């Protein structure tokens, strides 16, 4: 039953106009991402550092995509006045909620994968002197190590808000607050994403690293 519902969830999201628009937008962003100056003038535009930095940054921006998907996908039964019919069916609660959450995660992660697809094509029109050898691993690792956990965290927060409140407005507010609170925490934690400072501080404080759910502080600390 779980996989049957999951296939339905994937068809639902993948046939939405929003999904197509977001996929094209992130594909274009990935294409243009290699034209920025994310690693400095001496860093190759398709280096692991630049690719990881850019995709991880997009995974943070994708909070808004997750929020919209969640508000319109997870709560579609209430919006369409189908809750009573769905909940009175023979579908068990766990496979129903698990498949709906997995569908939200796969749809959101697929949008970031589009950005990962666009980046190597964008590097083709970049200055050849700033290019290194193409390695598929350079694009796969950040999509798995950074983007998947970040999307999972965003989906978990937004999905929980949606299920507990059953409110589209509360889901939107929760997504915006998640994004805003991250930057408030980055400022208070002296994150290098905003402050350009060392991640651990002069005394090797690990608190900013441990408090960053998206891993940027840890990434800059090791870069």
Coordinates of C-alpha atoms in Angstrom, one line a residue:
X1 CA 0.0 0.0 0.0
X2 CA 2.9 2.4 0.8
X3 CA 4.4 2.2 -2.6
X4 CA 1.1 2.5 -4.4
X5 CA 0.3 5.7 -2.5
X6 CA 3.8 6.9 -3.1
X7 CA 3.5 6.5 -6.8
X8 CA 0.3 8.4 -6.7
X9 CA 2.0 11.2 -4.7
X10 CA 4.8 11.4 -7.2
X11 CA 2.4 11.6 -10.1
X12 CA 0.5 14.3 -8.3
X13 CA 3.5 16.5 -7.7
X14 CA 5.3 15.9 -11.0
X15 CA 2.1 16.9 -13.0
X16 CA 1.7 20.2 -11.1
X17 CA 2.6 23.5 -13.0
X18 CA 4.4 24.6 -9.9
X19 CA 6.7 21.6 -10.1
X20 CA 7.5 22.3 -13.7
X21 CA 8.1 26.1 -13.1
X22 CA 10.4 25.3 -10.0
X23 CA 12.3 22.7 -11.9
X24 CA 13.0 25.1 -14.8
X25 CA 13.9 27.9 -12.4
X26 CA 16.4 25.8 -10.5
X27 CA 17.8 24.4 -13.7
X28 CA 18.5 27.9 -14.9
X29 CA 20.0 28.9 -11.5
X30 CA 22.3 25.9 -11.7
X31 CA 23.3 26.9 -15.3
X32 CA 24.1 30.4 -14.1
X33 CA 25.7 29.3 -10.9
X34 CA 29.1 28.7 -12.4
X35 CA 29.2 32.2 -13.6
X36 CA 29.3 33.6 -10.1
X37 CA 32.3 34.2 -7.9
X38 CA 31.5 31.7 -5.1
X39 CA 35.0 30.4 -4.6
X40 CA 37.1 33.5 -5.5
X41 CA 39.2 34.3 -8.5
X42 CA 41.7 31.5 -7.9
X43 CA 39.1 28.7 -7.6
X44 CA 37.9 26.6 -10.5
X45 CA 34.2 27.2 -11.3
X46 CA 33.4 23.5 -11.3
X47 CA 35.5 22.6 -8.3
X48 CA 34.0 20.6 -5.5
X49 CA 34.0 23.6 -3.2
X50 CA 32.1 25.8 -5.6
X51 CA 29.6 23.1 -6.5
X52 CA 29.0 22.2 -2.9
X53 CA 28.7 25.8 -1.8
X54 CA 26.2 26.7 -4.5
X55 CA 24.0 23.6 -4.2
X56 CA 24.0 23.8 -0.4
X57 CA 23.0 27.5 -0.7
X58 CA 20.1 26.5 -3.0
X59 CA 19.0 23.8 -0.5
X60 CA 18.5 26.6 2.0
X61 CA 16.5 28.7 -0.6
X62 CA 14.4 25.7 -1.4
X63 CA 12.6 26.1 1.9
X64 CA 10.1 28.2 0.0
X65 CA 9.6 25.4 -2.6
X66 CA 9.1 22.9 0.2
X67 CA 6.6 25.3 2.0
X68 CA 4.5 25.7 -1.2
X69 CA 4.5 22.0 -2.0
X70 CA 3.6 21.2 1.6
X71 CA 0.7 23.8 1.8
X72 CA -0.8 22.7 -1.5
X73 CA 0.1 19.0 -1.5
X74 CA -0.1 17.8 2.0
X75 CA -3.2 19.8 2.8
X76 CA -5.0 19.2 -0.5
X77 CA -7.6 16.9 1.1
X78 CA -8.8 19.7 3.3
X79 CA -8.6 22.3 0.6
X80 CA -10.7 20.1 -1.7
X81 CA -13.0 19.0 1.2
X82 CA -12.0 15.4 0.8
X83 CA -10.7 14.8 4.4
X84 CA -13.7 12.8 5.6
X85 CA -13.7 10.6 2.6
X86 CA -10.0 9.9 2.8
X87 CA -9.9 9.3 6.5
X88 CA -13.0 6.9 6.4
X89 CA -11.2 4.7 3.8
X90 CA -9.3 1.5 4.6
X91 CA -5.9 3.2 4.3
X92 CA -3.8 2.9 7.5
X93 CA -2.5 6.1 9.1
X94 CA 1.2 5.3 9.0
X95 CA 1.6 4.3 5.3
X96 CA -0.7 7.2 4.3
X97 CA 1.4 9.8 6.2
X98 CA 4.7 8.2 5.4
X99 CA 4.0 8.0 1.7
X100 CA 2.7 11.6 1.6
X101 CA 5.9 12.8 3.4
X102 CA 8.1 10.8 1.1
X103 CA 6.4 12.2 -1.9
X104 CA 7.0 15.7 -0.6
X105 CA 10.6 15.0 0.0
X106 CA 11.2 13.4 -3.4
X107 CA 9.5 16.2 -5.3
X108 CA 11.5 18.9 -3.4
X109 CA 14.8 17.0 -3.8
X110 CA 14.1 16.6 -7.5
X111 CA 14.0 20.4 -7.9
X112 CA 17.5 20.6 -6.4
X113 CA 18.7 17.8 -8.7
X114 CA 17.7 20.0 -11.6
X115 CA 20.1 22.6 -10.3
X116 CA 22.8 19.9 -10.2
X117 CA 22.1 19.0 -13.8
X118 CA 22.3 22.6 -14.9
X119 CA 25.6 23.4 -13.4
X120 CA 27.9 21.2 -15.6
X121 CA 26.1 22.6 -18.7
X122 CA 26.7 26.2 -17.4
X123 CA 30.4 25.4 -17.0
X124 CA 30.6 24.7 -20.7
X125 CA 30.3 28.4 -21.5
X126 CA 32.6 29.5 -18.8
X127 CA 36.2 30.5 -19.3
X128 CA 38.2 27.3 -20.0
X129 CA 41.1 28.6 -17.9
X130 CA 38.8 28.5 -14.8
X131 CA 37.6 24.9 -15.5
X132 CA 38.8 21.7 -14.1
X133 CA 38.2 18.2 -15.3
X134 CA 34.6 17.1 -15.2
X135 CA 33.8 14.6 -12.4
X136 CA 30.3 13.3 -11.9
X137 CA 31.2 12.7 -8.2
X138 CA 31.6 16.5 -7.8
X139 CA 27.9 17.0 -8.4
X140 CA 26.5 13.8 -6.8
X141 CA 28.2 14.1 -3.4
X142 CA 26.7 17.5 -2.5
X143 CA 23.2 16.4 -3.7
X144 CA 23.4 13.5 -1.4
X145 CA 25.5 14.8 1.6
X146 CA 24.2 18.3 1.8
X147 CA 21.0 18.7 -0.2
X148 CA 19.1 15.5 0.8
X149 CA 19.5 16.1 4.6
X150 CA 18.7 19.8 4.2
X151 CA 15.6 19.0 2.2
X152 CA 14.6 16.3 4.7
X153 CA 14.9 18.7 7.6
X154 CA 12.8 21.4 5.8
X155 CA 10.2 18.9 4.8
X156 CA 10.0 17.5 8.4
X157 CA 9.4 20.9 9.9
X158 CA 6.8 22.1 7.3
X159 CA 5.1 18.7 7.2
X160 CA 4.8 18.6 11.0
X161 CA 3.3 22.1 11.0
X162 CA 0.8 21.2 8.2
X163 CA -0.3 18.0 9.8
X164 CA -0.7 19.4 13.3
X165 CA -2.4 22.7 12.4
X166 CA -4.3 21.6 9.2
X167 CA -3.8 25.2 8.1
X168 CA -2.4 26.5 4.9
X169 CA -1.7 29.9 6.4
X170 CA 0.2 28.3 9.4
X171 CA 2.3 26.2 7.0
X172 CA 3.3 29.3 5.0
X173 CA 4.1 31.2 8.2
X174 CA 6.1 28.2 9.5
X175 CA 8.2 28.1 6.3
X176 CA 8.9 31.8 6.4
X177 CA 9.8 31.7 10.1
X178 CA 12.1 28.7 9.5
X179 CA 14.0 30.7 6.9
X180 CA 14.1 33.9 9.0
X181 CA 15.1 32.1 12.2
X182 CA 18.0 30.4 10.4
X183 CA 19.5 33.8 9.5
X184 CA 18.8 35.2 13.0
X185 CA 20.7 32.2 14.3
X186 CA 23.5 32.7 11.8
X187 CA 23.9 36.3 13.0
X188 CA 23.9 35.4 16.6
X189 CA 26.2 32.4 16.0
X190 CA 28.6 34.5 13.9
X191 CA 28.2 32.2 10.9
X192 CA 30.7 32.8 8.1
X193 CA 27.8 32.6 5.7
X194 CA 26.9 36.1 6.8
X195 CA 29.8 37.4 8.9
X196 CA 32.7 36.1 6.9
X197 CA 34.3 35.0 10.2
X198 CA 35.7 31.7 11.5
X199 CA 33.1 29.1 12.3
X200 CA 34.4 28.0 15.6
X201 CA 35.5 31.3 17.0
X202 CA 38.9 32.1 18.7
X203 CA 38.5 29.4 21.3
X204 CA 37.3 26.6 19.0
X205 CA 33.7 26.9 20.1
X206 CA 31.6 24.2 18.5
X207 CA 28.2 25.5 19.4
X208 CA 27.6 27.5 16.1
X209 CA 28.4 24.3 14.2
X210 CA 26.1 22.1 16.2
X211 CA 23.3 24.6 16.0
X212 CA 23.4 25.0 12.2
X213 CA 20.9 22.4 10.9
X214 CA 21.9 23.1 7.3
X215 CA 25.6 22.5 7.8
X216 CA 27.0 25.7 6.4
X217 CA 29.1 26.5 9.4
X218 CA 30.7 23.1 9.4
X219 CA 31.3 23.3 5.7
X220 CA 33.1 26.6 5.9
X221 CA 35.1 25.4 8.9
X222 CA 36.5 22.5 6.9
X223 CA 36.8 24.3 3.6

